[in-house]
Coordinates of C-alpha atoms and ligand atoms in Angstrom, one line a residue:
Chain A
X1 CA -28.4 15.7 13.9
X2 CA -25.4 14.3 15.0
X3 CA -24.3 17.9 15.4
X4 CA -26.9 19.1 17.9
X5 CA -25.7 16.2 20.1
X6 CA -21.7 17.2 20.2
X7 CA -22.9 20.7 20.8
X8 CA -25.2 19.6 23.6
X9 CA -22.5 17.8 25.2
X10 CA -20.0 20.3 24.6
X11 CA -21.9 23.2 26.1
X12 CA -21.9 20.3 29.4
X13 CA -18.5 19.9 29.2
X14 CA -17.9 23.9 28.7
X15 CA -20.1 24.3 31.9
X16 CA -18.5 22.5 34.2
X17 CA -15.0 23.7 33.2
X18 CA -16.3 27.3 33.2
X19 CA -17.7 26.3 37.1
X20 CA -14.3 25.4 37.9
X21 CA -14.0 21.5 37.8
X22 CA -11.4 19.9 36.1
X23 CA -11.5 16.2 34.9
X24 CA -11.0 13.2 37.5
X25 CA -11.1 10.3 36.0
X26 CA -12.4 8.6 32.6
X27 CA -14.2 5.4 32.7
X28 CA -14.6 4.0 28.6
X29 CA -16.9 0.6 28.0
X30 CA -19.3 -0.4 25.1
X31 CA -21.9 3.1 26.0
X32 CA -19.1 5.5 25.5
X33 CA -16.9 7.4 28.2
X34 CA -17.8 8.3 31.7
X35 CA -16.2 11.7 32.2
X36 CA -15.5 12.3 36.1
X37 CA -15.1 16.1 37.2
X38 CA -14.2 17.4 40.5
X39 CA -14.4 20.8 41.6
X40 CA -11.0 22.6 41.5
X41 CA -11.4 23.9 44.9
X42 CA -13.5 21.3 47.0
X43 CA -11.7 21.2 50.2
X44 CA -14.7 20.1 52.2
X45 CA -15.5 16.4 53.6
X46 CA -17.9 16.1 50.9
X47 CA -16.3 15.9 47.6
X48 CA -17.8 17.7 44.5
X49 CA -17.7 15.4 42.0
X50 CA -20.0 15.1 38.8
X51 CA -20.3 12.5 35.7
X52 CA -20.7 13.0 32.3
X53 CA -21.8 10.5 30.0
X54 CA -20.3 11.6 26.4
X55 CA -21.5 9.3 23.7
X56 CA -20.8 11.3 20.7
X57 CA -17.7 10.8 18.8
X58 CA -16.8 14.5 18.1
X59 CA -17.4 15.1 22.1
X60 CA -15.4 12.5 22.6
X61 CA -12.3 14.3 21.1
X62 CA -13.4 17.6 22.6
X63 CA -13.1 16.5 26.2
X64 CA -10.0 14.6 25.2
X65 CA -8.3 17.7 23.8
X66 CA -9.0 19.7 26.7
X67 CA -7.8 16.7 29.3
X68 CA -4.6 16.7 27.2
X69 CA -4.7 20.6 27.5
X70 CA -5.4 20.6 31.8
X71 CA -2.6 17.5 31.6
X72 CA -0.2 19.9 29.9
X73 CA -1.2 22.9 32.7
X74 CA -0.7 21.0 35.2
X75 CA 2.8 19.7 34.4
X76 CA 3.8 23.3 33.9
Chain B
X1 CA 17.7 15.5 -19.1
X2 CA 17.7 14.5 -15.2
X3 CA 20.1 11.2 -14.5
X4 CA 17.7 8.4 -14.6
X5 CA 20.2 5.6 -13.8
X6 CA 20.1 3.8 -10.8
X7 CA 22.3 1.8 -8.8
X8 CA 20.2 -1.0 -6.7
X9 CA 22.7 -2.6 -3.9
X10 CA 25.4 -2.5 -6.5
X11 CA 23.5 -3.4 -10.0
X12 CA 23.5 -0.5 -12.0
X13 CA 21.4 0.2 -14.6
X14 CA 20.6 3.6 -16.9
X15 CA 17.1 4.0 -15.8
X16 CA 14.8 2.2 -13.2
X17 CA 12.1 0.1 -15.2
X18 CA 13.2 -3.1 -15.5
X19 CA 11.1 -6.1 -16.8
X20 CA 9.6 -8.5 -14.0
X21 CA 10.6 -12.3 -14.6
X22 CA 7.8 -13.1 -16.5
X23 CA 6.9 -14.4 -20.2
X24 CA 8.7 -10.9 -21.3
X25 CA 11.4 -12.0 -20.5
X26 CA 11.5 -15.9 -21.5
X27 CA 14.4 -15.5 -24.3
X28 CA 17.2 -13.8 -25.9
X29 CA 15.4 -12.7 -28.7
X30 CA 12.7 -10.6 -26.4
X31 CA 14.5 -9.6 -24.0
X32 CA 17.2 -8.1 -26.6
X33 CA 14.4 -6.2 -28.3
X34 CA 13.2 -5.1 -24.7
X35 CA 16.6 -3.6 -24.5
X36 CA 16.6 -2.2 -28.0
X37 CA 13.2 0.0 -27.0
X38 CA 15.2 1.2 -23.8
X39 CA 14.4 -1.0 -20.9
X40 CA 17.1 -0.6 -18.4
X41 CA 16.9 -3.8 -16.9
X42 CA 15.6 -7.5 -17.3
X43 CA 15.0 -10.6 -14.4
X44 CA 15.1 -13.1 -16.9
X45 CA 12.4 -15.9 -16.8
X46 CA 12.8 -17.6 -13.5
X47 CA 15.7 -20.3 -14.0
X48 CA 15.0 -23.9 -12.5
X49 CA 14.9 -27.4 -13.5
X50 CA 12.6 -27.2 -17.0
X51 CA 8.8 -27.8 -15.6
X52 CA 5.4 -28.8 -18.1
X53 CA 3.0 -25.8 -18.4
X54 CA -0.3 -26.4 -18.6
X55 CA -2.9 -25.3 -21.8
X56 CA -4.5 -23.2 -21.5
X57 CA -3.3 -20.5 -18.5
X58 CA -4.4 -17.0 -18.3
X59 CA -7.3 -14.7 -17.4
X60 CA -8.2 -11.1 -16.8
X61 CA -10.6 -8.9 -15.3
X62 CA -11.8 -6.4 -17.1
X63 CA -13.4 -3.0 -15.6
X64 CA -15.9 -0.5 -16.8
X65 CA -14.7 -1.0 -20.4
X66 CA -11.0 -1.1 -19.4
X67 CA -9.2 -3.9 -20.3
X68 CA -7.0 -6.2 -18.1
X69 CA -7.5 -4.6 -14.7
X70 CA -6.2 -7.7 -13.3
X71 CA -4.7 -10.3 -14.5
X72 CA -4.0 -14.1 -13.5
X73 CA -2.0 -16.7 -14.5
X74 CA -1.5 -20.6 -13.7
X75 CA 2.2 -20.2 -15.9
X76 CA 5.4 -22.4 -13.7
X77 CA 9.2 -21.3 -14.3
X78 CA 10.7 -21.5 -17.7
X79 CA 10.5 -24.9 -19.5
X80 CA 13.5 -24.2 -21.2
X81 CA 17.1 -25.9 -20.6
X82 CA 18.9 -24.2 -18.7
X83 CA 22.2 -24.5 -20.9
X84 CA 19.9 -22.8 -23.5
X85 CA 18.5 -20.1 -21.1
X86 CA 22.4 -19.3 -19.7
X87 CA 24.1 -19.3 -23.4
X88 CA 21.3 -16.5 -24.4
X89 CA 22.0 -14.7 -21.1
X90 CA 25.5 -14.4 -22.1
X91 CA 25.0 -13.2 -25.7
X92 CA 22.4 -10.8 -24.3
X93 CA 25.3 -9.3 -22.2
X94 CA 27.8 -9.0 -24.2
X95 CA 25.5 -6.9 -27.1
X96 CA 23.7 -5.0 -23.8
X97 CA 26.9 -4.4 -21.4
X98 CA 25.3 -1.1 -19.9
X99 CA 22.0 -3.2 -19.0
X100 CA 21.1 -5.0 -15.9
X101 CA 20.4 -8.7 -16.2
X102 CA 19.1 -10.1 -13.3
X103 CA 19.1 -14.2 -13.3
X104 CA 15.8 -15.3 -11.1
X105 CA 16.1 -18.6 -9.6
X106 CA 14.1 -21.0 -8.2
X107 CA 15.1 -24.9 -6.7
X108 CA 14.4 -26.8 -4.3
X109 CA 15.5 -25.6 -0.6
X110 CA 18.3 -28.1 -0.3
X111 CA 21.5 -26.5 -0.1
X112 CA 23.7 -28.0 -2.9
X113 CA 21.0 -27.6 -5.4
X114 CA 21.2 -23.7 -4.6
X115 CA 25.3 -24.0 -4.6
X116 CA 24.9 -25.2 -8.5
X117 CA 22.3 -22.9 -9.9
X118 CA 24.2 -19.6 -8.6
X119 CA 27.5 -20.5 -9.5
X120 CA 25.9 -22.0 -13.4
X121 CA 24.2 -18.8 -13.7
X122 CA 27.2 -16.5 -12.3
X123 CA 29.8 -17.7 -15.0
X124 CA 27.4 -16.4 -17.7
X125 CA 27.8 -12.8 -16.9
X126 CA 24.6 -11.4 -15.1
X127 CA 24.5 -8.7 -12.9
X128 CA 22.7 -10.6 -9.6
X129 CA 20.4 -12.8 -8.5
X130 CA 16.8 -12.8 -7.6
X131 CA 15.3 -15.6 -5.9
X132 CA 11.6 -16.9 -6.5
X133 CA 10.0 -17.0 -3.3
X134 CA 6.9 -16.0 -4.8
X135 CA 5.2 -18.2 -7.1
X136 CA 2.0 -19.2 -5.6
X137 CA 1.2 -22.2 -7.9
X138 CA 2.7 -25.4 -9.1
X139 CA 5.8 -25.3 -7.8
X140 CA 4.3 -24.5 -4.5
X141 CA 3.3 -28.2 -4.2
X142 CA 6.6 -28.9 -4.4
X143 CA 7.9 -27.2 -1.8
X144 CA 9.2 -24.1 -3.6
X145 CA 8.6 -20.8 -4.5
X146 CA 5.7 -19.3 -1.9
X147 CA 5.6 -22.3 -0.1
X148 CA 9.5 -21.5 0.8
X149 CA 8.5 -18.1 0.6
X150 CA 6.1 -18.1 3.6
X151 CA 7.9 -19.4 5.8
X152 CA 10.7 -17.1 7.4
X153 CA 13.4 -19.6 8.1
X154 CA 13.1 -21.6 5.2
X155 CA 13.8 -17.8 4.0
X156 CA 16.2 -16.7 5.9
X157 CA 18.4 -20.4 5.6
X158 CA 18.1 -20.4 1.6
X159 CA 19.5 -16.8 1.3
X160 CA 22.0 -17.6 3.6
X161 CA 22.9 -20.7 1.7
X162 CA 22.9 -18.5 -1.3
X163 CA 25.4 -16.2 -0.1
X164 CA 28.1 -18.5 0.8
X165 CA 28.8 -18.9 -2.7
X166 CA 26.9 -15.9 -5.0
X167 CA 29.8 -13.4 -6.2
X168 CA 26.8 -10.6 -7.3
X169 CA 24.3 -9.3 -5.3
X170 CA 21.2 -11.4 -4.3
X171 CA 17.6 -9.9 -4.2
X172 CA 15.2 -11.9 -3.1
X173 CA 11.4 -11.5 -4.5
X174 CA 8.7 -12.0 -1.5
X175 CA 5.0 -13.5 -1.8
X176 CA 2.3 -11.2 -0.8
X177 CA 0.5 -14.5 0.1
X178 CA 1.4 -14.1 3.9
X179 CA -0.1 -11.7 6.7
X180 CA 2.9 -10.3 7.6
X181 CA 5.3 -9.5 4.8
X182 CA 7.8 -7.3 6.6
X183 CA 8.6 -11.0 8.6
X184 CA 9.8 -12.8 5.3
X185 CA 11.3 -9.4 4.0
X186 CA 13.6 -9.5 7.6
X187 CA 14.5 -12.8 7.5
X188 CA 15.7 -11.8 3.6
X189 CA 17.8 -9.9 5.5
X190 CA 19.1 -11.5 8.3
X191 CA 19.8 -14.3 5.6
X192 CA 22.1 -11.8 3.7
X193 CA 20.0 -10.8 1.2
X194 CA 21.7 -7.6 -0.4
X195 CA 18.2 -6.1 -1.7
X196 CA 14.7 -7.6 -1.8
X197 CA 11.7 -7.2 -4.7
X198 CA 7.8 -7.5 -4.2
X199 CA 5.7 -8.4 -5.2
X200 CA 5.4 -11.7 -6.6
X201 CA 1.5 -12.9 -7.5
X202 CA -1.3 -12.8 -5.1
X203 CA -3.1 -15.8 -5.0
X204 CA -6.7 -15.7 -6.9
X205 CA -9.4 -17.7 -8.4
X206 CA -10.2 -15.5 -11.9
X207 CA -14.0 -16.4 -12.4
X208 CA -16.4 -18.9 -12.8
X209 CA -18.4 -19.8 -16.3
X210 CA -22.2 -18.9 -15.2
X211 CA -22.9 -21.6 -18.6
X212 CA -20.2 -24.5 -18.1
X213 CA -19.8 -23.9 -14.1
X214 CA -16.2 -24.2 -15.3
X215 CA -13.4 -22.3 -13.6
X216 CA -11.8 -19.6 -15.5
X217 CA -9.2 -20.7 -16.9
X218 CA -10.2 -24.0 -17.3
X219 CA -7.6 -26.7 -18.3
X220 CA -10.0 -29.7 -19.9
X221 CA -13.4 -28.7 -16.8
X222 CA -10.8 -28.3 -13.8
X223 CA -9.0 -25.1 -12.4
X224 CA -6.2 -24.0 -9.6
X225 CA -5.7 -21.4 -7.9
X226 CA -3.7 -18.4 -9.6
X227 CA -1.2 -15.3 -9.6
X228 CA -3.0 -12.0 -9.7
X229 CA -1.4 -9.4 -10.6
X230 CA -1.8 -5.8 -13.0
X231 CA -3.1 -2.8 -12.4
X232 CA -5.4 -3.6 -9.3
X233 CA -3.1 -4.8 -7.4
X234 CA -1.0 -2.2 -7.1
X235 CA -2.4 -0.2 -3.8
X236 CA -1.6 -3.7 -2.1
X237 CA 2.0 -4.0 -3.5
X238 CA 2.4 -0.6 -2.7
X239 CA 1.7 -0.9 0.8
X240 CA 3.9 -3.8 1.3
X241 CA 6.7 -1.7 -0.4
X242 CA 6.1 1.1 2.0
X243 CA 6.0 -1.3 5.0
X244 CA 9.4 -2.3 4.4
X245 CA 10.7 0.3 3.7
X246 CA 9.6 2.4 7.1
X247 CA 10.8 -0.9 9.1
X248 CA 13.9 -0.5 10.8
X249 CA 15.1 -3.9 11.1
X250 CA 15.1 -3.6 7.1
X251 CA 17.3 -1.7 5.8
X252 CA 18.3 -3.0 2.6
X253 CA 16.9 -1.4 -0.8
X254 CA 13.5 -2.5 -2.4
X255 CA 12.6 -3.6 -6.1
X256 CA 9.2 -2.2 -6.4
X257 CA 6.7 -4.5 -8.6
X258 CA 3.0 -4.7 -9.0
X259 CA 0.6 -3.5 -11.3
X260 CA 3.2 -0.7 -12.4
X261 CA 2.0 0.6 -15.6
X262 CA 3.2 4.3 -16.5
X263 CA 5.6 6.6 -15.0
X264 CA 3.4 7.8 -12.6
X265 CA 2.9 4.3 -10.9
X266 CA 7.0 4.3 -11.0
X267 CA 7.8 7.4 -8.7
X268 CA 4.6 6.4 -6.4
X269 CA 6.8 3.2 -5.8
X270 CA 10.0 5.2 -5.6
X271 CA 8.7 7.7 -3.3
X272 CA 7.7 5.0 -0.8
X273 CA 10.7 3.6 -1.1
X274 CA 11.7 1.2 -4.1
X275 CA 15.2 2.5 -5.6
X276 CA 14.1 1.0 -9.1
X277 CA 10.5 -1.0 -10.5
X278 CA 10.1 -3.9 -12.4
X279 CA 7.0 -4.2 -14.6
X280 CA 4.8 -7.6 -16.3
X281 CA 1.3 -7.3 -16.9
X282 CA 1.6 -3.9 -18.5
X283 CA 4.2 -4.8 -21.1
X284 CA 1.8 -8.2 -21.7
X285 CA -1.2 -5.9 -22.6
X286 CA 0.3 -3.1 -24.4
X287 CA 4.5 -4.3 -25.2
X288 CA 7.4 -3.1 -24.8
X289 CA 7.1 0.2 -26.3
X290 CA 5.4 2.0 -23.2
X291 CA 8.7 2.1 -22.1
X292 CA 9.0 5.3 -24.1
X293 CA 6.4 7.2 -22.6
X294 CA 7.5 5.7 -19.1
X295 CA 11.3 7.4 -19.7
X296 CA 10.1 10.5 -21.2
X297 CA 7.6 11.0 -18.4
X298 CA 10.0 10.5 -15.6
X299 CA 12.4 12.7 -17.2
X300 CA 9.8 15.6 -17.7
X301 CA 8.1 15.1 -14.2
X302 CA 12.3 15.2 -12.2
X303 CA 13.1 18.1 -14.6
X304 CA 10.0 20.5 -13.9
X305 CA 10.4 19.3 -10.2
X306 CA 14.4 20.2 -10.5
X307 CA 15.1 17.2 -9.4
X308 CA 19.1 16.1 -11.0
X309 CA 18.6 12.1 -10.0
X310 CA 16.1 10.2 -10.1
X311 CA 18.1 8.3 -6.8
X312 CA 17.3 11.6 -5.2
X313 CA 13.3 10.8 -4.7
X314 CA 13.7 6.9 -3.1
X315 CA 12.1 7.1 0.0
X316 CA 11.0 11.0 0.2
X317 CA 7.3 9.9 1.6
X318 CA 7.8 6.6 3.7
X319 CA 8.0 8.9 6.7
X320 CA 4.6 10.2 6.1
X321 CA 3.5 6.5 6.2
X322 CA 2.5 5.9 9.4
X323 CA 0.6 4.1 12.4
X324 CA -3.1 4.8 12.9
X325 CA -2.7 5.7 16.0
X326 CA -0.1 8.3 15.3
X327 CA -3.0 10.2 12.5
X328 CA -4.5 13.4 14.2
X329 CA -7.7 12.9 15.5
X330 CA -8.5 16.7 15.6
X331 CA -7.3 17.2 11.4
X332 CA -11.0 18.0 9.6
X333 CA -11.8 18.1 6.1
X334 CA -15.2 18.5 5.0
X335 CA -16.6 18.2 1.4
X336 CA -18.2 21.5 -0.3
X337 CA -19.9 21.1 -3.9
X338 CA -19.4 23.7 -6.4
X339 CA -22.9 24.8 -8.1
X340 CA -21.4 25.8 -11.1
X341 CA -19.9 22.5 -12.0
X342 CA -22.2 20.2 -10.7
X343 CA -24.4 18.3 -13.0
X344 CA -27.6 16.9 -10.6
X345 CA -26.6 13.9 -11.1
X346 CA -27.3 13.1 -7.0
X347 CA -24.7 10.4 -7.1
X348 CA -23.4 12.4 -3.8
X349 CA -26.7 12.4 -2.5
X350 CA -27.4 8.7 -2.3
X351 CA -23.7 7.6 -1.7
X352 CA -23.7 10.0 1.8
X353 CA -27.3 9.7 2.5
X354 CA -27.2 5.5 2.2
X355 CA -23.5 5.3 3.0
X356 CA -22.0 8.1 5.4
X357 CA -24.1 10.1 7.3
X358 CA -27.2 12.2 5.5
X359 CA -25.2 15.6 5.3
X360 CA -26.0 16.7 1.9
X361 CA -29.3 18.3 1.6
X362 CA -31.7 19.2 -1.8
X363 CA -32.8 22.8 -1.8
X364 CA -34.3 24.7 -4.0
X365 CA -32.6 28.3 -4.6
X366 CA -34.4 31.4 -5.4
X367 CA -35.4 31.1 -8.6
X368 CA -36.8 27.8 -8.1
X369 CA -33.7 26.1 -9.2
X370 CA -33.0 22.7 -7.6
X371 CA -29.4 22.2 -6.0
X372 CA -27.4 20.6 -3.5
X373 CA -25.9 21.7 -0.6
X374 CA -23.2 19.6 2.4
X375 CA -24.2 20.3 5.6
X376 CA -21.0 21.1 6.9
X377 CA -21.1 20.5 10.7
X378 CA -22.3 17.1 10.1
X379 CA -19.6 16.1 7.0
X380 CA -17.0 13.5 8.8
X381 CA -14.6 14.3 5.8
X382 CA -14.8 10.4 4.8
X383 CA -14.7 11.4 1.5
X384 CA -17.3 9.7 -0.4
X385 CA -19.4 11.9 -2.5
X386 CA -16.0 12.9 -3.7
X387 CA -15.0 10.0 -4.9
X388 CA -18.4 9.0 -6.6
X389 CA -19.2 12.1 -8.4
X390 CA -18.4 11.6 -11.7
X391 CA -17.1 15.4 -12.3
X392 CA -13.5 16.6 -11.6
X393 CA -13.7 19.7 -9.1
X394 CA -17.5 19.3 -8.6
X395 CA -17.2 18.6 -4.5
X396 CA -14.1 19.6 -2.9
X397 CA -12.8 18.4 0.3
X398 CA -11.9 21.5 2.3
X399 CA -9.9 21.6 5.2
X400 CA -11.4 23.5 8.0
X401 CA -9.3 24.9 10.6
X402 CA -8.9 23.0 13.6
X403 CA -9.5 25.0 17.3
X404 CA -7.7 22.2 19.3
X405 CA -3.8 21.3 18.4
X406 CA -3.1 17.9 17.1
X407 CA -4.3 15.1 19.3
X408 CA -3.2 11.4 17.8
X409 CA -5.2 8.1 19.5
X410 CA -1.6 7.5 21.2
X411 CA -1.5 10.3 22.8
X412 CA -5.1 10.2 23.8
X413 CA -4.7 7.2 25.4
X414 CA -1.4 8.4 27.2
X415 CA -3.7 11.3 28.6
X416 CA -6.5 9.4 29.7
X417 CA -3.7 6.9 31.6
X418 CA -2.4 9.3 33.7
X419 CA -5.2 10.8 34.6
X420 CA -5.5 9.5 38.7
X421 CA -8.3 6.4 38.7
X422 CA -8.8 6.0 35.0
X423 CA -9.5 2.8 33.5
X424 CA -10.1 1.7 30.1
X425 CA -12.0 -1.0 29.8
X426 CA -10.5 -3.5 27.7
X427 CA -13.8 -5.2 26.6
X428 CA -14.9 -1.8 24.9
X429 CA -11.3 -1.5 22.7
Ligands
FMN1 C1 2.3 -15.1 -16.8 C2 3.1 -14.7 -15.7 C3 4.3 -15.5 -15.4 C4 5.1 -15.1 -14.3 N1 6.2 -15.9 -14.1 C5 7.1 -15.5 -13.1 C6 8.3 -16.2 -12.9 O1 8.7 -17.1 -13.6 N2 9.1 -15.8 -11.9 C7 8.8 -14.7 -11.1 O2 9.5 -14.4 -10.2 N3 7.6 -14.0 -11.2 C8 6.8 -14.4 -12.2 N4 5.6 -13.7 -12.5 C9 5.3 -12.5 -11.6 C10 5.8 -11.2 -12.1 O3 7.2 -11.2 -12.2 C11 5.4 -10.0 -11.2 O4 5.9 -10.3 -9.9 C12 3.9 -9.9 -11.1 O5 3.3 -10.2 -12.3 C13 3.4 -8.5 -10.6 O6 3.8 -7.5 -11.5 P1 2.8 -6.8 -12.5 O7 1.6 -6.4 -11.8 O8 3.6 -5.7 -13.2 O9 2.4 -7.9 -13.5 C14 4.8 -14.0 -13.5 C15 3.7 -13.2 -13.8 C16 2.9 -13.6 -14.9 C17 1.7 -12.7 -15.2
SF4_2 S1 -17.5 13.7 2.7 FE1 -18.8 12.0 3.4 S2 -20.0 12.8 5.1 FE2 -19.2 14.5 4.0 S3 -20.8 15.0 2.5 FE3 -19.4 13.7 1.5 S4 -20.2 11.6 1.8 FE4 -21.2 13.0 3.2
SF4_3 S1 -22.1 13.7 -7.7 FE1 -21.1 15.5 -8.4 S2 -22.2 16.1 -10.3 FE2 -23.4 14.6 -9.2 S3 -24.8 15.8 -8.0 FE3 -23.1 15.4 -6.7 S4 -21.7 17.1 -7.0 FE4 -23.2 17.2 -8.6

């Protein structure tokens, strides 16, 4: 049950790493966190930016391991 | 033989269970026999000016056919002289030199009246001072014990006032009846205070008479509020040990008491940080002869671990006693039930499908043979089934192997902070 969910909002986080965006910004209230990604290499006008809303609790930790992760790269 | 003796800010005594000042330890005549059986140390009956106790003044829980779980009691200071008290001190002493006597003291907090007691109580021989912060009832209403005891400057100022004139060391004994009792335990030290013992009674209401409607106990229809203490509280003294001793503005040594009844209780306390333990309720339910089996399993457990001195193990797991926030969030365990050992009894079933989250499932196997099975994706780890099922090694939590590093709420937070335009929203925390 609760399973199916983190796995369907993994395999939406997984995506839109694996299309190249990395995470923006993250908005948390009362419905769970707002996940902002932005595509690595949008140089146009037009910014490439698309929201996740994660509500489960295991996704929740998945997203923030990989933020901690891209953190981490991009200090190197 | 591993060295059991112990040396707690400078009283020494030839192993660490001592007697807690309590009705154990209201005379010569017990708390010589104490010594006799081999208890290593004794905070005599707290010492004050002689107070009437009330008829009648005790109560216990019992548990699931287990007696005294918990135990309460409306009982004030000694109502003995102290001139009577101090000459058995003294005779105690001298047939007991290797033993730690401990004089626990309670008066009012006016200065001159503390000046008296410790230098009385000194000329007799003991081998420090403990003072009664702790006493929830009775003397309360007159400004002492917890009353003084909650309050971090009356604290602070009485141990201070103490160690202008005390020649031995001073321990004082906390109330757990405050939020915060690392903010007493500091001002113990700021005031001097050369060790510091919890914990004292927690405050408690026993029962009440479903026939009478009377309290339990009742003194002639009417009741107060009492002291718990025993066996159940001892997760809660435990803590407040452990919280002391990981707080660095505290750095004194700890007295553990509370619902310390075997060995086992003993080296939990030691472990998170108590250099010796002091024990009541269990010697009022069973006497002084556990003090046997509490020596010869400490000895057994330090020698199979290696272990020369039983000073060696104060402390060794407060820094595994942490913040929440410092816990890995990415650490899994999940709970797997063993077929072979498991008995149908569905205890798991009901606890995680009305309590937790409806992971264990009923299936029926091949040969038509009922069983039950955790959904392992959807166990949370939280531990339940294992703890209700009433068979040792039936369900066993399993860790599973983690893809991500560690990842603690701290850090999480940190993360989502630097990230460029994050806010977290306050309201939702
Ligand atoms: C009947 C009774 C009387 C007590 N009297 C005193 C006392 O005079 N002074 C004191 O410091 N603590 C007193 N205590 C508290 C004990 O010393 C000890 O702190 C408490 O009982 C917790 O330990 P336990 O769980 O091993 O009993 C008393 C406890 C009981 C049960
Ligand atoms: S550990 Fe908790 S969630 Fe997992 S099966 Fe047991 S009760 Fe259910
Ligand atoms: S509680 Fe234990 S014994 Fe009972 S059904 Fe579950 S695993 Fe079997």
């Amino acid at each position: 049950m609760t399973y199916h969910q983190f796995l369907r909002e993994r395999e939406q986080i997984d995506y839109l790493i694996e299309q190249g965006y990395y995470m923006k910004s993250v908005k948390e209230n009362l419905s769970g966190s707002f996940v902002e990604f932005e595509k690595e290499d949008s140089l146009s006008e037009t910014r490439d930016i698309q929201t996740l809303h994660i509500t489960n609790a295991d996704a929740r930790k998945y997203f923030s391991s990989l933020l901690i992760r891209q953190l981490r790269k991009h200090h190197e | 033989m591993a060295d059991l003796s112990i040396n707690l800010a400078g009283i020494k005594s030839p192993n660490p269970f001592w007697l807690a000042s309590a009705p154990p330890t209201n005379s010569g005549y017990q708390v010589q026999r104490a010594f006799e059986a081999g208890w290593g140390g004794a905070v005599w009956k707290t010492l004050g000016e002689p107070i009437l106790n009330v008829s009648s003044r005790f109560a216990a829980i019992s548990f699931n056919g287990q007696r005294v779980m918990g135990f309460n009691n409306i009982e004030l200071i000694t109502d003995r002289p102290l001139e009577e008290n101090l000459k058995e001190i003294y005779e105690t002493k001298k047939r007991f030199p290797d033993r730690a006597i401990v004089a626990s003291l309670m008066v009012e907090p006016k200065r001159e009246k503390w000046h008296e007691i410790v230098k009385r109580v000194e000329d007799v021989g003991v081998d420090g001072l403990e003072l009664n912060f702790g006493c929830p009832h009775g003397m309360a209403e007159r400004g002492m014990g917890s009353a003084s005891g909650q309050v971090p400057e009356l604290v602070e100022r009485q141990t201070y006032w103490v160690k202008e004139v005390a020649r031995t060391p001073v321990i004082v004994k906390l109330t757990p009846n405050i939020t915060d009792i690392t903010a007493t335990a500091e001002a113990a030290a700021q005031g001097g205070a050369d060790a510091i013992s919890l914990i004292n009674t927690i405050n408690s209401l026993m029962g009440v008479d479903l026939d009478t409607w009377n309290t339990i106990p009742h003194v002639a229809g009417k009741g107060a509020h009492g002291g718990y203490c025993g066996p159940a509280v001892k997760p809660i003294a435990l803590n407040m040990v452990a919280e002391c001793a990981r707080h660095p503005r505290i750095r004194i040594p700890i007295s553990g008491i509370g619902g310390i009844s075997n060995w086992r209780d003993a080296v939990e306390f030691m472990l998170m940080g108590a250099t010796g333990v002091q024990v009541c309720t269990a010697v009022m339910h069973h006497g002084f002869r556990i003090i046997e089996d509490m020596i010869e399993g400490l000895n057994h457990y330090l020698d199979e671990k290696g272990i020369a001195s039983v000073m060696d193990i104060v402390g060794k797991s407060v820094s595994k006693y942490s913040d929440w926030g410092d816990l890995d969030l990415n650490y899994k365990v999940v709970a797997r039930i063993h077929r072979e050992r498991c008995i149908q009894c569905n205890k798991c079933y009901i606890s995680c499908e009305d309590a937790s989250h409806q992971c264990i499932e009923r299936l029926v196997d091949e040969n038509g043979k009922e069983y039950l099975k955790v959904r392992e994706e959807d166990c949370v780890g939280c531990n339940l089934c294992s703890i209700v099922c009433p068979v040792d090694g039936a369900i066993e939590m399993v860790e599973v192997p983690s893809e991500h590093p560690p990842m603690t709420w701290n850090e999480r937070q940190a993360a989502l902070g630097r990230l460029s335009g994050c806010s977290v929203d306050i309201k939702s925390l």
